[in-house]
mmCIF file of C-alpha atoms in Angstrom:
data_model
loop_
_atom_site.group_PDB
_atom_site.id
_atom_site.type_symbol
_atom_site.label_atom_id
_atom_site.label_comp_id
_atom_site.label_asym_id
_atom_site.label_seq_id
_atom_site.Cartn_x
_atom_site.Cartn_y
_atom_site.Cartn_z
ATOM 1 C CA MET A 18 -15.391 -23.088 -13.475
ATOM 2 C CA GLY A 19 -17.098 -26.408 -12.810
ATOM 3 C CA CYS A 20 -19.210 -27.223 -9.786
ATOM 4 C CA TRP A 21 -16.560 -29.468 -8.248
ATOM 5 C CA ASP A 22 -13.862 -26.828 -8.722
ATOM 6 C CA ALA A 23 -16.056 -24.258 -6.977
ATOM 7 C CA LEU A 24 -16.739 -26.658 -4.119
ATOM 8 C CA ALA A 25 -12.996 -27.355 -3.787
ATOM 9 C CA ILE A 26 -12.321 -23.614 -3.472
ATOM 10 C CA GLU A 27 -15.040 -23.219 -0.835
ATOM 11 C CA TRP A 28 -13.597 -26.165 1.122
ATOM 12 C CA GLU A 29 -10.077 -24.723 0.914
ATOM 13 C CA GLY A 30 -11.358 -21.380 2.167
ATOM 14 C CA LEU A 31 -13.284 -23.015 5.005
ATOM 15 C CA LYS A 32 -10.153 -24.869 6.111
ATOM 16 C CA TYR A 33 -8.200 -21.613 6.128
ATOM 17 C CA TYR A 34 -10.836 -19.829 8.206
ATOM 18 C CA LYS A 35 -10.773 -22.760 10.625
ATOM 19 C CA SER A 36 -6.968 -22.619 10.893
ATOM 20 C CA VAL A 37 -7.027 -18.853 11.513
ATOM 21 C CA PHE A 38 -9.675 -19.263 14.207
ATOM 22 C CA ALA A 39 -7.591 -21.975 15.904
ATOM 23 C CA ARG A 40 -4.461 -19.830 15.795
ATOM 24 C CA LEU A 41 -6.315 -16.823 17.193
ATOM 25 C CA ILE A 42 -7.102 -18.981 20.216
ATOM 26 C CA MET A 43 -3.948 -21.052 20.626
ATOM 27 C CA ASP A 44 -0.961 -19.678 18.682
ATOM 28 C CA PRO A 45 1.145 -17.145 20.653
ATOM 29 C CA ALA A 46 2.621 -15.611 17.476
ATOM 30 C CA THR A 47 -0.834 -14.844 16.070
ATOM 31 C CA LYS A 48 -2.422 -13.789 19.368
ATOM 32 C CA ALA A 49 0.412 -11.315 19.998
ATOM 33 C CA LYS A 50 -0.522 -9.346 16.849
ATOM 34 C CA THR A 51 -4.251 -9.755 16.317
ATOM 35 C CA SER A 52 -7.304 -11.184 18.049
ATOM 36 C CA PHE A 53 -10.628 -12.672 17.033
ATOM 37 C CA GLY A 54 -12.498 -9.536 18.075
ATOM 38 C CA GLN A 55 -10.077 -7.174 16.347
ATOM 39 C CA MET A 56 -9.999 -9.358 13.216
ATOM 40 C CA PHE A 57 -13.803 -9.491 13.068
ATOM 41 C CA ARG A 58 -14.195 -5.761 13.631
ATOM 42 C CA GLY A 59 -11.321 -4.700 11.414
ATOM 43 C CA ILE A 60 -11.861 -6.987 8.423
ATOM 44 C CA VAL A 61 -15.395 -8.426 8.475
ATOM 45 C CA VAL A 62 -17.284 -5.409 9.818
ATOM 46 C CA GLY A 63 -14.943 -3.002 8.025
ATOM 47 C CA ALA A 64 -15.360 -4.754 4.667
ATOM 48 C CA HIS A 65 -19.140 -4.646 4.930
ATOM 49 C CA TYR A 66 -19.172 -0.983 5.955
ATOM 50 C CA GLU A 67 -16.904 -0.226 3.010
ATOM 51 C CA TRP A 68 -19.199 -2.217 0.697
ATOM 52 C CA LEU A 69 -22.315 -0.405 1.887
ATOM 53 C CA THR A 70 -20.708 3.027 1.462
ATOM 54 C CA ASN A 71 -18.867 2.328 -1.815
ATOM 55 C CA PRO A 72 -19.378 5.331 -4.153
ATOM 56 C CA LYS A 73 -18.425 3.153 -7.165
ATOM 57 C CA LYS A 74 -15.759 5.592 -8.300
ATOM 58 C CA THR A 75 -12.906 4.337 -10.457
ATOM 59 C CA SER A 76 -9.343 5.570 -10.704
ATOM 60 C CA GLU A 77 -10.108 7.147 -14.072
ATOM 61 C CA SER A 78 -13.298 8.840 -12.884
ATOM 62 C CA VAL A 79 -11.299 10.383 -10.023
ATOM 63 C CA VAL A 80 -8.675 11.717 -12.446
ATOM 64 C CA GLU A 81 -11.452 13.074 -14.673
ATOM 65 C CA GLU A 82 -13.001 14.908 -11.712
ATOM 66 C CA VAL A 83 -9.668 16.536 -10.857
ATOM 67 C CA CYS A 84 -8.321 17.205 -14.354
ATOM 68 C CA GLY A 85 -11.451 17.508 -16.486
ATOM 69 C CA LYS A 86 -12.564 14.693 -18.767
ATOM 70 C CA GLY A 87 -10.478 14.612 -21.936
ATOM 71 C CA ASN A 88 -7.938 17.157 -20.683
ATOM 72 C CA TYR A 89 -5.087 14.766 -21.375
ATOM 73 C CA ASP A 90 -2.303 17.287 -20.767
ATOM 74 C CA ALA A 91 -3.588 18.266 -17.317
ATOM 75 C CA LEU A 92 -0.770 16.503 -15.468
ATOM 76 C CA LYS A 93 2.089 17.610 -17.723
ATOM 77 C CA GLY A 94 5.080 18.512 -15.560
ATOM 78 C CA LYS A 95 3.922 16.320 -12.662
ATOM 79 C CA VAL A 96 6.221 13.482 -11.578
ATOM 80 C CA VAL A 97 5.014 10.467 -9.607
ATOM 81 C CA ILE A 98 6.982 7.433 -8.411
ATOM 82 C CA ILE A 99 4.999 4.201 -7.985
ATOM 83 C CA THR A 100 6.320 0.957 -6.526
ATOM 84 C CA GLY A 101 4.720 -2.209 -7.868
ATOM 85 C CA ALA A 102 3.363 -0.472 -10.963
ATOM 86 C CA THR A 103 3.673 -3.360 -13.425
ATOM 87 C CA ASN A 104 0.516 -5.134 -12.276
ATOM 88 C CA GLY A 105 -2.622 -4.821 -10.177
ATOM 89 C CA LEU A 106 -3.569 -1.527 -8.577
ATOM 90 C CA GLY A 107 -0.210 0.102 -9.269
ATOM 91 C CA LEU A 108 -0.580 -0.535 -12.988
ATOM 92 C CA GLU A 109 -4.090 0.963 -13.035
ATOM 93 C CA ASN A 110 -2.787 4.040 -11.206
ATOM 94 C CA ALA A 111 0.103 4.339 -13.672
ATOM 95 C CA ARG A 112 -2.242 3.990 -16.662
ATOM 96 C CA CYS A 113 -4.530 6.802 -15.529
ATOM 97 C CA LEU A 114 -1.642 9.118 -14.674
ATOM 98 C CA LEU A 115 0.079 8.472 -18.011
ATOM 99 C CA LYS A 116 -3.197 9.029 -19.879
ATOM 100 C CA TYR A 117 -3.457 12.516 -18.398
ATOM 101 C CA GLY A 118 0.134 13.537 -19.097
ATOM 102 C CA CYS A 119 2.000 12.644 -15.903
ATOM 103 C CA HIS A 120 5.612 11.491 -15.877
ATOM 104 C CA VAL A 121 5.417 8.148 -14.079
ATOM 105 C CA VAL A 122 8.561 6.556 -12.678
ATOM 106 C CA PHE A 123 8.110 2.809 -12.384
ATOM 107 C CA ALA A 124 10.058 1.505 -9.381
ATOM 108 C CA MET A 125 10.351 -2.123 -10.433
ATOM 109 C CA ARG A 126 12.621 -5.138 -10.646
ATOM 110 C CA ASN A 127 12.210 -6.004 -14.333
ATOM 111 C CA LYS A 128 12.601 -3.238 -16.926
ATOM 112 C CA GLU A 129 11.682 -5.522 -19.810
ATOM 113 C CA LYS A 130 8.377 -6.460 -18.177
ATOM 114 C CA ALA A 131 7.599 -2.824 -17.390
ATOM 115 C CA ALA A 132 8.380 -1.686 -20.938
ATOM 116 C CA LYS A 133 6.193 -4.462 -22.346
ATOM 117 C CA VAL A 134 3.303 -3.534 -20.048
ATOM 118 C CA VAL A 135 3.480 0.136 -21.068
ATOM 119 C CA ALA A 136 3.688 -0.795 -24.762
ATOM 120 C CA GLU A 137 0.562 -2.935 -24.366
ATOM 121 C CA MET A 138 -1.269 -0.012 -22.752
ATOM 122 C CA GLN A 139 -0.140 2.358 -25.510
ATOM 123 C CA ALA A 140 -1.491 -0.065 -28.123
ATOM 124 C CA LYS A 141 -4.948 0.242 -26.542
ATOM 125 C CA GLU A 142 -5.148 3.997 -25.871
ATOM 126 C CA THR A 143 -3.165 7.208 -26.190
ATOM 127 C CA LEU A 144 -0.918 7.923 -23.212
ATOM 128 C CA THR A 145 0.400 11.481 -23.285
ATOM 129 C CA GLY A 146 2.687 11.076 -20.279
ATOM 130 C CA LYS A 147 6.200 9.697 -20.047
ATOM 131 C CA ALA A 148 7.196 6.396 -18.445
ATOM 132 C CA THR A 149 10.624 5.916 -16.886
ATOM 133 C CA PHE A 150 11.839 2.593 -15.516
ATOM 134 C CA ILE A 151 14.312 2.358 -12.627
ATOM 135 C CA ASN A 152 15.313 -0.891 -10.975
ATOM 136 C CA ILE A 153 14.628 -1.620 -7.325
ATOM 137 C CA GLN A 154 14.139 -4.890 -5.455
ATOM 138 C CA LEU A 155 12.025 -4.334 -2.385
ATOM 139 C CA ASP A 156 13.298 -7.504 -0.722
ATOM 140 C CA ASP A 157 16.837 -6.084 -0.842
ATOM 141 C CA LEU A 158 17.552 -2.826 1.007
ATOM 142 C CA SER A 159 20.847 -2.411 -0.830
ATOM 143 C CA THR A 160 18.936 -1.579 -4.050
ATOM 144 C CA VAL A 161 16.991 1.353 -2.575
ATOM 145 C CA LYS A 162 19.760 3.968 -2.480
ATOM 146 C CA PRO A 163 20.902 3.262 -6.083
ATOM 147 C CA PHE A 164 17.277 3.736 -7.187
ATOM 148 C CA VAL A 165 17.106 7.095 -5.414
ATOM 149 C CA GLN A 166 20.485 8.185 -6.786
ATOM 150 C CA GLU A 167 19.396 7.370 -10.349
ATOM 151 C CA PHE A 168 16.158 9.282 -9.887
ATOM 152 C CA LEU A 169 17.854 12.333 -8.337
ATOM 153 C CA ALA A 170 20.364 12.404 -11.193
ATOM 154 C CA MET A 171 17.439 13.126 -13.545
ATOM 155 C CA ASN A 172 16.959 16.542 -11.844
ATOM 156 C CA LEU A 173 13.188 16.186 -11.756
ATOM 157 C CA PRO A 174 10.721 17.367 -9.123
ATOM 158 C CA LEU A 175 8.766 14.734 -7.194
ATOM 159 C CA HIS A 176 5.131 15.582 -6.667
ATOM 160 C CA CYS A 177 3.970 12.256 -5.279
ATOM 161 C CA LEU A 178 5.443 8.995 -4.005
ATOM 162 C CA ILE A 179 3.012 6.057 -4.047
ATOM 163 C CA ASN A 180 4.240 3.211 -1.837
ATOM 164 C CA ASN A 181 2.004 0.637 -3.484
ATOM 165 C CA ALA A 182 3.908 -2.659 -3.652
ATOM 166 C CA GLY A 183 3.433 -5.385 -1.084
ATOM 167 C CA ILE A 184 3.025 -9.078 -0.385
ATOM 168 C CA MET A 185 0.432 -10.859 1.722
ATOM 169 C CA ALA A 186 0.736 -13.734 4.162
ATOM 170 C CA PRO A 187 3.257 -16.208 2.724
ATOM 171 C CA PRO A 188 2.258 -19.509 4.372
ATOM 172 C CA VAL A 189 5.793 -20.168 5.622
ATOM 173 C CA TYR A 190 8.500 -17.853 6.941
ATOM 174 C CA ARG A 191 10.723 -16.312 4.276
ATOM 175 C CA ALA A 192 13.681 -14.005 4.790
ATOM 176 C CA SER A 193 14.819 -11.061 2.665
ATOM 177 C CA LYS A 194 18.378 -10.531 1.432
ATOM 178 C CA GLN A 195 19.122 -8.823 4.764
ATOM 179 C CA GLY A 196 17.541 -11.636 6.803
ATOM 180 C CA LEU A 197 14.339 -9.734 7.617
ATOM 181 C CA GLU A 198 10.922 -11.400 7.513
ATOM 182 C CA SER A 199 9.754 -10.919 3.923
ATOM 183 C CA GLN A 200 6.481 -9.057 4.603
ATOM 184 C CA PHE A 201 8.262 -6.652 6.942
ATOM 185 C CA ALA A 202 11.086 -6.191 4.424
ATOM 186 C CA ILE A 203 8.849 -5.499 1.413
ATOM 187 C CA ASN A 204 5.776 -3.890 2.938
ATOM 188 C CA ASN A 205 7.663 -1.770 5.468
ATOM 189 C CA MET A 206 11.429 -1.459 5.386
ATOM 190 C CA SER A 207 12.134 -0.784 1.715
ATOM 191 C CA HIS A 208 9.328 1.770 1.598
ATOM 192 C CA TYR A 209 10.572 3.287 4.851
ATOM 193 C CA LEU A 210 14.077 3.769 3.430
ATOM 194 C CA LEU A 211 12.789 4.905 0.031
ATOM 195 C CA THR A 212 10.598 7.543 1.666
ATOM 196 C CA HIS A 213 13.395 8.659 4.002
ATOM 197 C CA LEU A 214 15.827 9.168 1.122
ATOM 198 C CA LEU A 215 13.265 10.971 -1.055
ATOM 199 C CA LEU A 216 11.985 13.333 1.647
ATOM 200 C CA PRO A 217 14.472 16.125 0.777
ATOM 201 C CA LYS A 218 13.280 16.047 -2.846
ATOM 202 C CA LEU A 219 9.630 16.034 -1.731
ATOM 203 C CA LYS A 220 10.314 19.045 0.518
ATOM 204 C CA GLU A 221 12.061 20.859 -2.318
ATOM 205 C CA THR A 222 9.118 20.179 -4.640
ATOM 206 C CA ALA A 223 6.638 21.327 -1.997
ATOM 207 C CA GLN A 224 8.531 24.616 -1.676
ATOM 208 C CA THR A 225 8.622 25.275 -5.417
ATOM 209 C CA SER A 226 5.253 23.795 -6.439
ATOM 210 C CA GLY A 227 3.159 24.432 -3.343
ATOM 211 C CA GLU A 228 2.787 20.848 -2.160
ATOM 212 C CA ALA A 229 3.938 17.226 -2.431
ATOM 213 C CA ARG A 230 2.273 13.986 -1.388
ATOM 214 C CA ILE A 231 3.004 10.475 -0.143
ATOM 215 C CA VAL A 232 0.447 7.667 -0.374
ATOM 216 C CA TYR A 233 0.868 4.386 1.504
ATOM 217 C CA LEU A 234 -1.173 1.289 0.707
ATOM 218 C CA GLY A 235 -2.656 0.311 4.039
ATOM 219 C CA SER A 236 -5.453 -2.185 4.607
ATOM 220 C CA LEU A 237 -8.401 -3.008 6.820
ATOM 221 C CA ALA A 238 -6.080 -5.837 7.879
ATOM 222 C CA GLY A 239 -3.961 -3.144 9.531
ATOM 223 C CA GLU A 240 -6.991 -2.249 11.640
ATOM 224 C CA ALA A 241 -7.108 -5.901 12.733
ATOM 225 C CA CYS A 242 -3.743 -5.493 14.492
ATOM 226 C CA TRP A 243 -4.164 -4.854 18.214
ATOM 227 C CA ASN A 244 -0.507 -4.695 19.272
ATOM 228 C CA ILE A 245 3.030 -4.387 17.906
ATOM 229 C CA ASP A 246 5.871 -5.574 20.099
ATOM 230 C CA LEU A 247 9.042 -3.855 18.911
ATOM 231 C CA ASP A 248 11.193 -6.640 20.341
ATOM 232 C CA THR A 249 9.417 -9.716 18.931
ATOM 233 C CA SER A 250 7.473 -8.466 15.897
ATOM 234 C CA VAL A 251 9.679 -5.802 14.291
ATOM 235 C CA PRO A 252 10.599 -8.004 12.598
ATOM 236 C CA SER A 253 9.293 -11.454 13.516
ATOM 237 C CA GLY A 254 11.781 -14.304 13.546
ATOM 238 C CA PRO A 255 11.019 -17.801 12.231
ATOM 239 C CA GLU A 256 9.914 -18.945 15.674
ATOM 240 C CA PHE A 257 7.375 -16.103 16.043
ATOM 241 C CA TYR A 258 5.983 -15.986 12.498
ATOM 242 C CA SER A 259 2.270 -15.961 11.703
ATOM 243 C CA ASP A 260 1.192 -15.500 8.100
ATOM 244 C CA ILE A 261 -1.974 -13.530 8.818
ATOM 245 C CA GLY A 262 -0.656 -12.070 12.085
ATOM 246 C CA ASP A 263 2.423 -10.613 10.438
ATOM 247 C CA TYR A 264 0.376 -9.288 7.541
ATOM 248 C CA THR A 265 -1.851 -7.362 9.957
ATOM 249 C CA SER A 266 1.175 -5.984 11.809
ATOM 250 C CA THR A 267 3.048 -4.922 8.649
ATOM 251 C CA LYS A 268 -0.014 -3.138 7.295
ATOM 252 C CA CYS A 269 -0.455 -1.484 10.689
ATOM 253 C CA ILE A 270 3.182 -0.346 10.576
ATOM 254 C CA ASP A 271 2.584 1.204 7.132
ATOM 255 C CA MET A 272 -0.386 3.059 8.588
ATOM 256 C CA ILE A 273 1.616 4.242 11.606
ATOM 257 C CA HIS A 274 4.411 5.462 9.326
ATOM 258 C CA ALA A 275 1.850 7.385 7.269
ATOM 259 C CA ARG A 276 0.287 8.901 10.378
ATOM 260 C CA HIS A 277 3.713 9.830 11.779
ATOM 261 C CA LEU A 278 4.785 11.509 8.525
ATOM 262 C CA HIS A 279 1.419 13.240 8.225
ATOM 263 C CA ASP A 280 1.720 14.750 11.687
ATOM 264 C CA LYS A 281 5.354 15.717 11.144
ATOM 265 C CA HIS A 282 5.275 17.122 7.605
ATOM 266 C CA THR A 283 1.851 18.660 6.987
ATOM 267 C CA LYS A 284 3.468 21.951 8.054
ATOM 268 C CA ASP A 285 5.970 21.435 5.211
ATOM 269 C CA LYS A 286 3.052 21.036 2.767
ATOM 270 C CA ILE A 287 3.827 17.354 2.330
ATOM 271 C CA PHE A 288 0.458 15.644 2.644
ATOM 272 C CA VAL A 289 0.617 11.984 3.652
ATOM 273 C CA CYS A 290 -2.192 9.429 3.509
ATOM 274 C CA ALA A 291 -2.675 5.708 3.991
ATOM 275 C CA VAL A 292 -5.414 4.085 1.924
ATOM 276 C CA HIS A 293 -7.378 0.858 2.014
ATOM 277 C CA PRO A 294 -8.122 0.018 -1.634
ATOM 278 C CA GLY A 295 -10.770 -2.615 -0.944
ATOM 279 C CA ILE A 296 -10.926 -6.379 -1.222
ATOM 280 C CA ILE A 297 -9.732 -7.028 -4.761
ATOM 281 C CA ASN A 298 -8.651 -10.246 -6.435
ATOM 282 C CA SER A 299 -5.426 -8.724 -7.738
ATOM 283 C CA GLY A 300 -3.110 -11.666 -7.078
ATOM 284 C CA LEU A 301 -2.128 -10.419 -3.627
ATOM 285 C CA GLY A 302 -1.650 -13.466 -1.402
ATOM 286 C CA LYS A 303 -1.338 -15.767 -4.411
ATOM 287 C CA ASP A 304 1.315 -17.875 -2.663
ATOM 288 C CA ASN A 305 -1.193 -18.770 0.064
ATOM 289 C CA PRO A 306 -3.935 -20.907 -1.543
ATOM 290 C CA GLY A 307 -6.017 -21.092 1.624
ATOM 291 C CA LEU A 308 -6.074 -17.328 2.055
ATOM 292 C CA THR A 309 -6.800 -16.835 -1.657
ATOM 293 C CA ALA A 310 -9.762 -19.210 -1.438
ATOM 294 C CA ALA A 311 -11.081 -17.588 1.743
ATOM 295 C CA PHE A 312 -10.750 -13.915 0.833
ATOM 296 C CA TYR A 313 -10.724 -13.745 -2.957
ATOM 297 C CA ALA A 314 -11.773 -16.839 -4.914
ATOM 298 C CA GLY A 315 -14.481 -18.120 -2.553
ATOM 299 C CA SER A 316 -17.955 -16.762 -1.922
ATOM 300 C CA SER A 317 -17.697 -15.618 1.717
ATOM 301 C CA LEU A 318 -16.545 -12.046 0.940
ATOM 302 C CA LYS A 319 -17.279 -11.940 -2.778
ATOM 303 C CA HIS A 320 -20.175 -9.504 -2.388
ATOM 304 C CA THR A 321 -17.749 -6.955 -0.882
ATOM 305 C CA HIS A 322 -15.194 -7.182 -3.709
ATOM 306 C CA LYS A 323 -14.199 -4.217 -5.848
ATOM 307 C CA SER A 324 -12.851 -4.177 -9.384
ATOM 308 C CA GLN A 325 -9.234 -3.182 -9.990
ATOM 309 C CA ALA A 326 -10.396 0.209 -11.273
ATOM 310 C CA GLU A 327 -12.513 0.801 -8.156
ATOM 311 C CA GLY A 328 -9.707 -0.382 -5.895
ATOM 312 C CA ALA A 329 -7.253 2.088 -7.419
ATOM 313 C CA ALA A 330 -9.643 5.032 -6.992
ATOM 314 C CA THR A 331 -8.752 6.041 -3.433
ATOM 315 C CA THR A 332 -5.032 6.075 -4.214
ATOM 316 C CA MET A 333 -5.730 8.427 -7.119
ATOM 317 C CA TYR A 334 -7.930 10.562 -4.895
ATOM 318 C CA CYS A 335 -5.180 10.930 -2.287
ATOM 319 C CA ALA A 336 -2.544 11.581 -4.952
ATOM 320 C CA LEU A 337 -4.489 14.252 -6.858
ATOM 321 C CA SER A 338 -7.601 15.624 -5.183
ATOM 322 C CA PRO A 339 -7.432 19.253 -4.002
ATOM 323 C CA GLU A 340 -9.605 18.192 -1.057
ATOM 324 C CA VAL A 341 -6.803 16.142 0.528
ATOM 325 C CA PRO A 342 -4.605 19.081 1.674
ATOM 326 C CA LYS A 343 -7.685 20.850 3.053
ATOM 327 C CA LYS A 344 -8.742 17.786 5.022
ATOM 328 C CA SER A 345 -5.184 17.193 6.238
ATOM 329 C CA VAL A 346 -5.048 20.694 7.688
ATOM 330 C CA THR A 347 -8.612 21.128 8.966
ATOM 331 C CA GLU A 348 -9.466 17.552 10.021
ATOM 332 C CA GLY A 349 -6.064 15.919 10.492
ATOM 333 C CA ALA A 350 -7.217 13.325 7.949
ATOM 334 C CA TRP A 351 -4.672 10.679 6.981
ATOM 335 C CA TRP A 352 -6.645 7.369 6.681
ATOM 336 C CA TYR A 353 -8.846 6.933 3.611
ATOM 337 C CA TYR A 354 -11.039 4.473 1.785
ATOM 338 C CA ASN A 355 -13.943 4.932 -0.644
ATOM 339 C CA CYS A 356 -12.328 8.293 -1.527
ATOM 340 C CA GLN A 357 -13.185 9.683 1.896
ATOM 341 C CA PRO A 358 -11.302 10.120 5.184
ATOM 342 C CA GLN A 359 -12.243 7.440 7.705
ATOM 343 C CA ARG A 360 -11.934 6.918 11.440
ATOM 344 C CA CYS A 361 -9.084 4.489 12.044
ATOM 345 C CA ILE A 362 -9.467 1.714 14.619
ATOM 346 C CA GLY A 363 -6.952 -0.710 16.071
ATOM 347 C CA PHE A 364 -3.373 -0.123 17.129
ATOM 348 C CA ALA A 365 -2.618 2.344 14.325
ATOM 349 C CA SER A 366 -5.079 4.780 15.879
ATOM 350 C CA LYS A 367 -3.759 4.243 19.404
ATOM 351 C CA ALA A 368 -0.005 4.319 18.808
ATOM 352 C CA THR A 369 1.315 7.200 20.902
ATOM 353 C CA PRO A 370 3.844 9.736 19.593
ATOM 354 C CA GLU A 371 6.379 8.017 21.874
ATOM 355 C CA PHE A 372 5.690 4.648 20.235
ATOM 356 C CA GLN A 373 5.876 6.213 16.781
ATOM 357 C CA GLU A 374 9.320 7.608 17.595
ATOM 358 C CA LYS A 375 10.471 4.233 18.929
ATOM 359 C CA LEU A 376 9.231 2.506 15.768
ATOM 360 C CA GLU A 377 10.988 5.125 13.665
ATOM 361 C CA ALA A 378 14.220 4.549 15.620
ATOM 362 C CA LYS A 379 13.937 0.765 15.211
ATOM 363 C CA CYS A 380 13.399 1.047 11.462
ATOM 364 C CA TRP A 381 16.262 3.526 11.100
ATOM 365 C CA ASP A 382 18.562 1.207 13.036
ATOM 366 C CA LEU A 383 17.763 -1.570 10.546
ATOM 367 C CA ALA A 384 18.032 0.700 7.488
ATOM 368 C CA LYS A 385 20.899 3.098 8.239
ATOM 369 C CA ALA A 386 23.623 0.848 6.848
ATOM 370 C CA TYR A 387 21.930 1.123 3.425
ATOM 371 C CA ALA A 388 21.254 4.872 3.497
#
């Protein structure tokens, strides 16, 4: 990259920071979901704390710790569903699981792309696990039930569901096939319905195998959310849309869902976590050039960045580590980064059981026609 290109990226990032600051002061749609103080504490302070405490583990080193290095049949018989597994963090998770013998079900929209990606991985290293591809489009709730029906018809157990896929801060309002704001539809609603429909299978697996797990991709951005108004923000309409504001609220909703399921189903030996992977230039937010320049391509947060392999580590930890059930039971741990339970801040930590039930009811009302 040339000097002028680098300067252009820095300028683009600076403009985005300036626009966010202005909206935090003046824009009702942004102010209703996040604030300058919460954004600074949740993202800036949080990112630096994460950077300073980063153990430098990778997804593969976590699997090696659990399974034993070179024990490539250790996960034989285990079945994991991953959304968004054809690129980024989901792909790294799938690679490590397949390498150690797991049956990975790719929940994806393009079977040809998924098959090509797996073939490319197999050309580089031996993968002893099995890959299955089942179509789902997370911006269309009507595709969720057919995905679940196809999976259940395979008569497999389900040891872990990884709700990995997501989008970040489209600069303009976009609607899903059902008319829901796109971040809410993809980050929240499709995963909500998918989890709801797979819960009986997870419970069955927990009874026969001793446990099952659900991992949600949260974010420090979720800690930047200070409030969720069920009337105006679940979901936001075009007139109340804020790219960064709605991203913080959808990540917060993922975290609240994880906390709610954790509290409700730990007794069933279904262990539920939300994870912050780190700040990783994985293509998330690629449709928003200002955000990409500010958070990923520019220099302002570059020192806090993780590699893809490091970013996928905490998901692997929560999916596989024997420490997770212990910490769920003894500490009530559900929020993780750097492969350790963390103290959650922001609205996700303050949402009362009553609010959690109201959010659950609102999501069910939106999803029930497709269940």
